[in-house]
CSV table of C-alpha atoms and ligand atoms in Angstrom, one decimal:
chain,number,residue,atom,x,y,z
A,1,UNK,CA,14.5,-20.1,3.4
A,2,UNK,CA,16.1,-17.9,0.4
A,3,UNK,CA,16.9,-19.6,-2.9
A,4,UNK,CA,20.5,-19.3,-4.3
A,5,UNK,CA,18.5,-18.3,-7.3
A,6,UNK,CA,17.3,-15.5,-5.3
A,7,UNK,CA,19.7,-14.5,-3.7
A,8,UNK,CA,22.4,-14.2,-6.7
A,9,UNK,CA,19.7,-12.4,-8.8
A,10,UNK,CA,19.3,-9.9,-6.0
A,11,UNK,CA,23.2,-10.0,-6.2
A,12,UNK,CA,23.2,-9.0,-10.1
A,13,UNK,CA,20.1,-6.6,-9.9
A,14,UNK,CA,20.6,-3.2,-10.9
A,15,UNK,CA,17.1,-2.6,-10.8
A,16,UNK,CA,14.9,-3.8,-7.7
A,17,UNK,CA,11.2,-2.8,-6.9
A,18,UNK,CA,8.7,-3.9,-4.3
A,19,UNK,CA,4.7,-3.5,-3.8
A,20,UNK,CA,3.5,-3.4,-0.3
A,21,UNK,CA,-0.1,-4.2,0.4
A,22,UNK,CA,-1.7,-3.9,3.9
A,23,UNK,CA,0.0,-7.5,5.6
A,24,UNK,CA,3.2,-5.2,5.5
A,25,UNK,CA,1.7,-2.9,8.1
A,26,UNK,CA,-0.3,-5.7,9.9
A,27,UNK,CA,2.4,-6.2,12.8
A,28,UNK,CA,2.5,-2.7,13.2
A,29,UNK,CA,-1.2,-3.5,14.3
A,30,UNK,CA,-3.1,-1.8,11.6
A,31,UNK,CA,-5.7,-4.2,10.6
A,32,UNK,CA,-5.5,-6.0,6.6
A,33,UNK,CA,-9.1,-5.3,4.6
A,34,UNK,CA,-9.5,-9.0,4.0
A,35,UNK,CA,-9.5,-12.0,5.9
A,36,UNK,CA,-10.7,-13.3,8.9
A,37,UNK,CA,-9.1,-10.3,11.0
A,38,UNK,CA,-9.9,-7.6,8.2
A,39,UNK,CA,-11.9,-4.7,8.1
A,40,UNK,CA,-14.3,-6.2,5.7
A,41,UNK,CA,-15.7,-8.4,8.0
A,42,UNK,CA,-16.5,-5.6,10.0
A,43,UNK,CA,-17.4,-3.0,7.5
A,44,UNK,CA,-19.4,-3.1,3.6
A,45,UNK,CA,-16.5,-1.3,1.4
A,46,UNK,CA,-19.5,-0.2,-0.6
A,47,UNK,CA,-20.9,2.0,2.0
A,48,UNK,CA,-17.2,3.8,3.1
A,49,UNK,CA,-15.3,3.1,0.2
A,50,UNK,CA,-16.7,4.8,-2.8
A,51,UNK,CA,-17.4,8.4,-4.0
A,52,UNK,CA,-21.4,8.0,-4.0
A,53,UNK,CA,-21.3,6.2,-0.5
A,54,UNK,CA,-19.2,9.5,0.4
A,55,UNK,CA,-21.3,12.2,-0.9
A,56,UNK,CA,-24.9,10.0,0.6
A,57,UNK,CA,-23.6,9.8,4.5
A,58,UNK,CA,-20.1,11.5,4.5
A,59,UNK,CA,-20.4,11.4,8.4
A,60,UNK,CA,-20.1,8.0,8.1
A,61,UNK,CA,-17.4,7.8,5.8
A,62,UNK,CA,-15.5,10.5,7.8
A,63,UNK,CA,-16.1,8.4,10.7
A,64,UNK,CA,-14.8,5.6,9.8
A,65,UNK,CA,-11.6,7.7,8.3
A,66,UNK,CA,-10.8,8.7,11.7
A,67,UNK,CA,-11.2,5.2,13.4
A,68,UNK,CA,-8.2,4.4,10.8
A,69,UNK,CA,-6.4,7.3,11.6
A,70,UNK,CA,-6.5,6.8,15.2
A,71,UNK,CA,-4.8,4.1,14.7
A,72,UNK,CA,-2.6,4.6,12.0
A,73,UNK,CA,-1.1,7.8,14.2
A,74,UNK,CA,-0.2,5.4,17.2
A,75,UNK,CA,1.6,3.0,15.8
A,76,UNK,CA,4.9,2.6,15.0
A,77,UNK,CA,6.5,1.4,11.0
A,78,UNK,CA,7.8,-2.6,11.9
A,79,UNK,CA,11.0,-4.3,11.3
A,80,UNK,CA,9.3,-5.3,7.4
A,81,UNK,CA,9.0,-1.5,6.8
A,82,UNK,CA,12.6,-0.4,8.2
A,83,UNK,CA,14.1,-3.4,6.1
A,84,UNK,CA,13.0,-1.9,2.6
A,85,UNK,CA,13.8,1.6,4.1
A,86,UNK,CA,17.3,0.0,4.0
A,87,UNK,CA,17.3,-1.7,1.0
A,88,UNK,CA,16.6,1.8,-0.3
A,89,UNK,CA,20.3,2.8,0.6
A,90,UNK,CA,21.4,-0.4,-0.8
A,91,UNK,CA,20.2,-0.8,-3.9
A,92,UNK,CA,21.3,2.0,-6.5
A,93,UNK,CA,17.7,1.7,-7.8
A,94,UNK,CA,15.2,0.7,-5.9
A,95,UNK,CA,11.5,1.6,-5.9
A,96,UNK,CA,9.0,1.3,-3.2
A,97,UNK,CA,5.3,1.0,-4.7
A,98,UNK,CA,2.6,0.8,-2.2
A,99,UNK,CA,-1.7,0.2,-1.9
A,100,UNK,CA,-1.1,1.5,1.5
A,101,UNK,CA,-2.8,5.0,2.6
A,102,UNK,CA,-0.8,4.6,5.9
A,103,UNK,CA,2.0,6.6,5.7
A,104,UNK,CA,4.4,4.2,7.3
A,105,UNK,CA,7.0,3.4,4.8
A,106,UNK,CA,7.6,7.8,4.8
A,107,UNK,CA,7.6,7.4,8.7
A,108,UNK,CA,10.6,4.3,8.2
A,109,UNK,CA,12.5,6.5,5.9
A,110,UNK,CA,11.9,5.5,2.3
A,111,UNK,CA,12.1,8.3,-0.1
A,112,UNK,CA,11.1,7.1,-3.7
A,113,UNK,CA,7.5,6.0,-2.9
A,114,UNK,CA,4.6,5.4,-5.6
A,115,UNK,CA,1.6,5.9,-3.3
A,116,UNK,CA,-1.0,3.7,-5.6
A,117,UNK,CA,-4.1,4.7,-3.5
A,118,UNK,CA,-3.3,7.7,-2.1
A,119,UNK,CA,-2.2,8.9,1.6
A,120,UNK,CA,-5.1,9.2,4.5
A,121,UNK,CA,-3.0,12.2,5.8
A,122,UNK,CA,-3.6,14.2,3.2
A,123,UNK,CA,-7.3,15.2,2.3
A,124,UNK,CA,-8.6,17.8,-1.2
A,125,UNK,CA,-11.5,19.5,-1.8
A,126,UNK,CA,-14.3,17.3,-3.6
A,127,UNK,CA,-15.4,20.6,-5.8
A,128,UNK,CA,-12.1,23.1,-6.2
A,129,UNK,CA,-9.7,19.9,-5.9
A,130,UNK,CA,-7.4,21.7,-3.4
A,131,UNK,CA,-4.9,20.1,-1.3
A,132,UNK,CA,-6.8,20.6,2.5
A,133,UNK,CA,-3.7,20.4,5.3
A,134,UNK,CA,-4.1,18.0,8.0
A,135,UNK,CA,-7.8,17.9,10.1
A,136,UNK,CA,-8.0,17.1,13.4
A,137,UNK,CA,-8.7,13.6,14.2
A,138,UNK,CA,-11.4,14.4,16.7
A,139,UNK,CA,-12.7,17.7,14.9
A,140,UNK,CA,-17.0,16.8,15.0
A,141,UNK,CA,-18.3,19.2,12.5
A,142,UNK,CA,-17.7,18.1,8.8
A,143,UNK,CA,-14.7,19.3,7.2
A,144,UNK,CA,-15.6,22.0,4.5
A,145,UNK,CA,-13.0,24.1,1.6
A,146,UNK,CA,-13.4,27.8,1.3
A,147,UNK,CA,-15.0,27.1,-1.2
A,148,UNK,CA,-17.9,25.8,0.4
A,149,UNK,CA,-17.2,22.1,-1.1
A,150,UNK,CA,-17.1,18.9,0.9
A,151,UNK,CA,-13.3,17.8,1.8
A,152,UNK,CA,-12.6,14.2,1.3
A,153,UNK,CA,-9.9,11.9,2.6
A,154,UNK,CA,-7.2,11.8,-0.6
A,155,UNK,CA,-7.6,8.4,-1.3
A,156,UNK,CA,-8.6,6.1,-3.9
A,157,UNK,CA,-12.0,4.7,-3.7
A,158,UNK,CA,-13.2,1.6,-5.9
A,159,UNK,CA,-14.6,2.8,-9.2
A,160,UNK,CA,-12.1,5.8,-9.3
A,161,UNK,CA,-9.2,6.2,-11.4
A,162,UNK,CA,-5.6,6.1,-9.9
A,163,UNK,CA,-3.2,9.2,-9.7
A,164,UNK,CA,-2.0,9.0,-13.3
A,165,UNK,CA,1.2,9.9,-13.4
A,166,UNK,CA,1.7,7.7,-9.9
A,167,UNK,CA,0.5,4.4,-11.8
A,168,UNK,CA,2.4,5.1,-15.4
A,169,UNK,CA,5.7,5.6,-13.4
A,170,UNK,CA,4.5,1.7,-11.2
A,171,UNK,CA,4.2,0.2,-14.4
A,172,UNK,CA,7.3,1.4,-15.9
A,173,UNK,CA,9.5,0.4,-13.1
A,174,UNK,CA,7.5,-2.8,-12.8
A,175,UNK,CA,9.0,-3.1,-16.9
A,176,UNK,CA,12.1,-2.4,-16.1
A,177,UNK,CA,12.7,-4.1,-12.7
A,178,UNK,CA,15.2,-7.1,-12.4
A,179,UNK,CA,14.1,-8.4,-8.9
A,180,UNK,CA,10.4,-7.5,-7.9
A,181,UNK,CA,8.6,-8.2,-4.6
A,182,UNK,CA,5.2,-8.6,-3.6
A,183,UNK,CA,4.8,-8.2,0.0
A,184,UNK,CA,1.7,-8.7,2.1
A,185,UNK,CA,-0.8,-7.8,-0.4
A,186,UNK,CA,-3.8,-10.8,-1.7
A,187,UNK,CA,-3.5,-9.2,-5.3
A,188,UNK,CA,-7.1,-9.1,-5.9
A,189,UNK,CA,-7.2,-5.2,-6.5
A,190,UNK,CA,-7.0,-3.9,-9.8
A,191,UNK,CA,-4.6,-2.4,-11.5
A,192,UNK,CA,-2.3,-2.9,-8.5
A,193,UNK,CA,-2.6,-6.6,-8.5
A,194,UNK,CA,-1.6,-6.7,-12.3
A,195,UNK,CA,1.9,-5.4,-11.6
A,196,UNK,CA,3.9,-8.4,-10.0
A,197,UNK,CA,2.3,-10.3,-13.2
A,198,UNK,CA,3.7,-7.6,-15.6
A,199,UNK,CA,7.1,-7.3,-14.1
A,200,UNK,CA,6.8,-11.6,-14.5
A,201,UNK,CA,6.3,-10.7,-18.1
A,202,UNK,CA,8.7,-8.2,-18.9
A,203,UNK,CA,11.5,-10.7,-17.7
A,204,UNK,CA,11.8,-9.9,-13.9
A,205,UNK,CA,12.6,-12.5,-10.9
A,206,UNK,CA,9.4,-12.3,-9.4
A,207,UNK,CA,9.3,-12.7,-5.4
A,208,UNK,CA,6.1,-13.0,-3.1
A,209,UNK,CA,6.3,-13.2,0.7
A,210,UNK,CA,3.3,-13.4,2.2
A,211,UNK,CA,1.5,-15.1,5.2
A,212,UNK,CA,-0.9,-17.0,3.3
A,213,UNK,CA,-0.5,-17.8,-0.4
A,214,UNK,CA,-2.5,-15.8,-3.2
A,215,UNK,CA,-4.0,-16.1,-6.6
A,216,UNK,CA,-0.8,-15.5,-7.9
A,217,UNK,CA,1.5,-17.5,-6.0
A,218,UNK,CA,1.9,-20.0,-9.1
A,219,UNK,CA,2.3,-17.9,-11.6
A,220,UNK,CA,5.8,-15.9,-10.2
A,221,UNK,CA,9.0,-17.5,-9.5
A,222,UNK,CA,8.6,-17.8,-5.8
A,223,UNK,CA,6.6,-17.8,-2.9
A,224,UNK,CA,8.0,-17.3,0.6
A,225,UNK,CA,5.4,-18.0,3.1
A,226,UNK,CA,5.7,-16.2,6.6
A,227,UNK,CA,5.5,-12.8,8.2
A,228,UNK,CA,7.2,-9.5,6.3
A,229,UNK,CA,8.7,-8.3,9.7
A,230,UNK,CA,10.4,-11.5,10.1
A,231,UNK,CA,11.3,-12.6,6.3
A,232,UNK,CA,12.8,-8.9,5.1
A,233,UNK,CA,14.9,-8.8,8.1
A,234,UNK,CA,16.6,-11.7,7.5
A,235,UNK,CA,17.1,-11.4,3.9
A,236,UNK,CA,18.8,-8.3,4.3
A,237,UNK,CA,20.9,-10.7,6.7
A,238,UNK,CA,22.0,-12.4,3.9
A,239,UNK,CA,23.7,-9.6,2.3
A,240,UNK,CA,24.9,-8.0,5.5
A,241,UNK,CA,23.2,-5.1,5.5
A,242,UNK,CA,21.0,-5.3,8.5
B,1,BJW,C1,0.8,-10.6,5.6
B,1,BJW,C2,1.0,-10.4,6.9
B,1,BJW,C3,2.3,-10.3,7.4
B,1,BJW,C4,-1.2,-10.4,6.6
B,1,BJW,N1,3.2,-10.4,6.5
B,1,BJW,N2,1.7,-10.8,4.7
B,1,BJW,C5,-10.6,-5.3,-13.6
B,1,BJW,C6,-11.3,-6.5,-13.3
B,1,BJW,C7,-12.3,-6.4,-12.3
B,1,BJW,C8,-12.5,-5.3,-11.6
B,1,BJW,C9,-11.8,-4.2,-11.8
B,1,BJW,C10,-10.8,-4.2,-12.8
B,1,BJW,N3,-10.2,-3.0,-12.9
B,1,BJW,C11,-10.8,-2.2,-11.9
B,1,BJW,C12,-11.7,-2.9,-11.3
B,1,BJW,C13,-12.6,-2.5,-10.1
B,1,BJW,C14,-11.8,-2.4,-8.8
B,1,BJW,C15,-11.3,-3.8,-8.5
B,1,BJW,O1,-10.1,-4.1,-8.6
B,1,BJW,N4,-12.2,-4.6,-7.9
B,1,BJW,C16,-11.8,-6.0,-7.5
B,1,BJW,C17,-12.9,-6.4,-6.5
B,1,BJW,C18,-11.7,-6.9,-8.7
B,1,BJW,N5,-10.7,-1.5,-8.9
B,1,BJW,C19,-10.9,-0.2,-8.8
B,1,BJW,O2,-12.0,0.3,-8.7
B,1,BJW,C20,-9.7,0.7,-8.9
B,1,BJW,N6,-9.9,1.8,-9.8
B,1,BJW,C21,-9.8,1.6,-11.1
B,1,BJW,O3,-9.3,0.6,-11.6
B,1,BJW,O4,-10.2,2.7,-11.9
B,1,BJW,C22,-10.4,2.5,-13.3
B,1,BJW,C23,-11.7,1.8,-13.4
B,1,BJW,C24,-12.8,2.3,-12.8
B,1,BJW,C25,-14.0,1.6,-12.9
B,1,BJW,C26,-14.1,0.4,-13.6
B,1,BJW,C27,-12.9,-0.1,-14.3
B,1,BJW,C28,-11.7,0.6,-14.2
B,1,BJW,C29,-9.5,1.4,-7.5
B,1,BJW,C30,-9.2,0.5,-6.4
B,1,BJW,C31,-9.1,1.3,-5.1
B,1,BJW,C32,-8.9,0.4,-3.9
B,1,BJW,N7,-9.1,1.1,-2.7
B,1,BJW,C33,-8.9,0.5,-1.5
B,1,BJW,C34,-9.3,1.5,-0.4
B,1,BJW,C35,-8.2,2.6,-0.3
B,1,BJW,C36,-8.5,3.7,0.7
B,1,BJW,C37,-8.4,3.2,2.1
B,1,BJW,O5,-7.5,2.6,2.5
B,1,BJW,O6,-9.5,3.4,2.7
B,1,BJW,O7,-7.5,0.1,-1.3
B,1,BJW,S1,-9.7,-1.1,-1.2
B,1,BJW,C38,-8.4,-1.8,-0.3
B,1,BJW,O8,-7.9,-2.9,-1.1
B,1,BJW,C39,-7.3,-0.8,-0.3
B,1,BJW,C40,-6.1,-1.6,-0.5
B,1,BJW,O9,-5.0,-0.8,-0.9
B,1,BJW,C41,-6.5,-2.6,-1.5
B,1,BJW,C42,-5.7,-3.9,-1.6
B,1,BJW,O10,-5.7,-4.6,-0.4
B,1,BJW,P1,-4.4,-5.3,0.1
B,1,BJW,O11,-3.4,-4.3,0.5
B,1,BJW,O12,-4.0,-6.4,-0.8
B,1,BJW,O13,-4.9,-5.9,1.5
B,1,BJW,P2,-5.7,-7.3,1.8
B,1,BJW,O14,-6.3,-7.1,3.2
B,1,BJW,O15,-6.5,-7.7,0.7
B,1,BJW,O16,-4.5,-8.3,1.9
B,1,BJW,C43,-3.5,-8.4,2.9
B,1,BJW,C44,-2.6,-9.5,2.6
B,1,BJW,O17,-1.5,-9.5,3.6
B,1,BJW,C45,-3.2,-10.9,2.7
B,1,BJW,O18,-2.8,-11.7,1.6
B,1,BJW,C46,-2.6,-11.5,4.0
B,1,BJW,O19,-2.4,-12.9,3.8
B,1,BJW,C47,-1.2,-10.8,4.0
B,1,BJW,N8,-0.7,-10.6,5.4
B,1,BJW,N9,-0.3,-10.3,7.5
B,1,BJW,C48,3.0,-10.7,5.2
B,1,BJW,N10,2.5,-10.1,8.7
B,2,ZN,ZN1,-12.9,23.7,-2.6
């Protein structure tokens, strides 16, 4: 299933990174946005997934928020997510970038994680910008600052700009990276989706393992098709580690 290309540039790399999108938390059991299973088919990401859909029926919004939560705070990370938490140790550089809101690679034990779109833990103020600590799950009322100002869920919604310093320090290690993954993620969002295809660029091996393959499947160096909880355990296998 592994190159010998693969593996002896995985053998050589000083530098290794990965993205995650949501397929790496799919056998955890927290549904993928796209797809036949996703939650688009169940939901419009226009009316939960923007600012203006927010501040028109944040009930909604909110609603939907803690359906994900629910969730999210029941499961457990999956063999995929403990893998990368060990090739963390491993590796003497290694970088964890990840679309995921979901808090599950913290919960495996990574420690250098890029959080591209933001954690659903964590929620701020949408006037004063404050930090807001956790709200309960089943709290009815809308959640309110101080200040008076709504508080939002502290993640990234389409049309708004990523946590700068979060996304310069992605695209440097993407620049820099020897071996870099793409794991579970269809590579459609932007600027997420452009970083496999920059670390291509900038010289790295570039890796996808996915279920299903993705609009850029043929343009990296190769495509492993199956499940993350099944293919990372077994590469870490290959060097021993698991
Ligand atoms: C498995 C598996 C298993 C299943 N094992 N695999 C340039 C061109 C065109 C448009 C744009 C552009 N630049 C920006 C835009 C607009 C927009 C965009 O990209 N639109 C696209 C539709 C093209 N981007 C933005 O708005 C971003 N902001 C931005 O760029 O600001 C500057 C700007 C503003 C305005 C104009 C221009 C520039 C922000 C994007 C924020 C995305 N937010 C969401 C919601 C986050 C909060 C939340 O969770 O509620 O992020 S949307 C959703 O998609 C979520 C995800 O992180 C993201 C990516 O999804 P992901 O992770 O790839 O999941 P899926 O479901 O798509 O794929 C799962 C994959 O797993 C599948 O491939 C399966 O096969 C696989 N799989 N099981 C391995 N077991
Ligand atoms: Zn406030």
């Amino acid at each position: 299933m592994f190159s010998e290309k693969l593996i002896n540039k995985l053998k050589q790399a000083k530098i290794v990174a990965v993205l995650t999108g949501a397929g790496i938390s799919a056998e955890s059991g927290v549904p993928t946005f796209r797809g036949e299973e996703g939650l688009w088919k169940k939901f419009r990401p226009e009316e939960l997934a923007n600012f203006d859909a927010f501040m028109r029926n944040p009930e909604l919004v909110w609603e939907w928020y803690n359906y994900r939560k629910k969730i999210i705070v029941e499961v457990e990370p999956n063999p995929g997510h403990y893998a990368l938490a060990k090739m963390e140790q491993y590796f003497e550089d290694f970088h964890l970038i990840t679309q995921n809101v979901d808090n599950l690679h913290h919960r495996a034990g990574n420690k250098r994680i890029y959080e591209l779109h933001g954690n659903i833990m964590r929620n701020r103020c949408v006037d004063c910008n404050k930090n807001i600590a956790e709200i309960p799950i089943d709290q009815e009322e809308l959640p309110r600052c101080e200040c008076g100002g709504l508080i939002r869920p502290d993640v990234v919604w389409f049309g708004e700009t990523l946590p700068q310093q979060v996304m310069m320090n992605s695209f440097a290690v993407a620049n820099n990276a020897d071996v870099f993954f793409s794991i579970g993620t269809s590579a459609v969002i932007q600027p997420a989706a452009s970083l496999p295809l920059e670390a291509k660029h900038a010289g790295a091996y570039v890796v996808e393992i996915n279920t299903e393959s993705t609009v850029i499947s043929n343009l990296i160096d190769e495509s492993i098709l199956g499940k993350a909880g099944e293919i990372l355990p077994q590469l870490l296998d290959k060097f021993s580690i698991g």
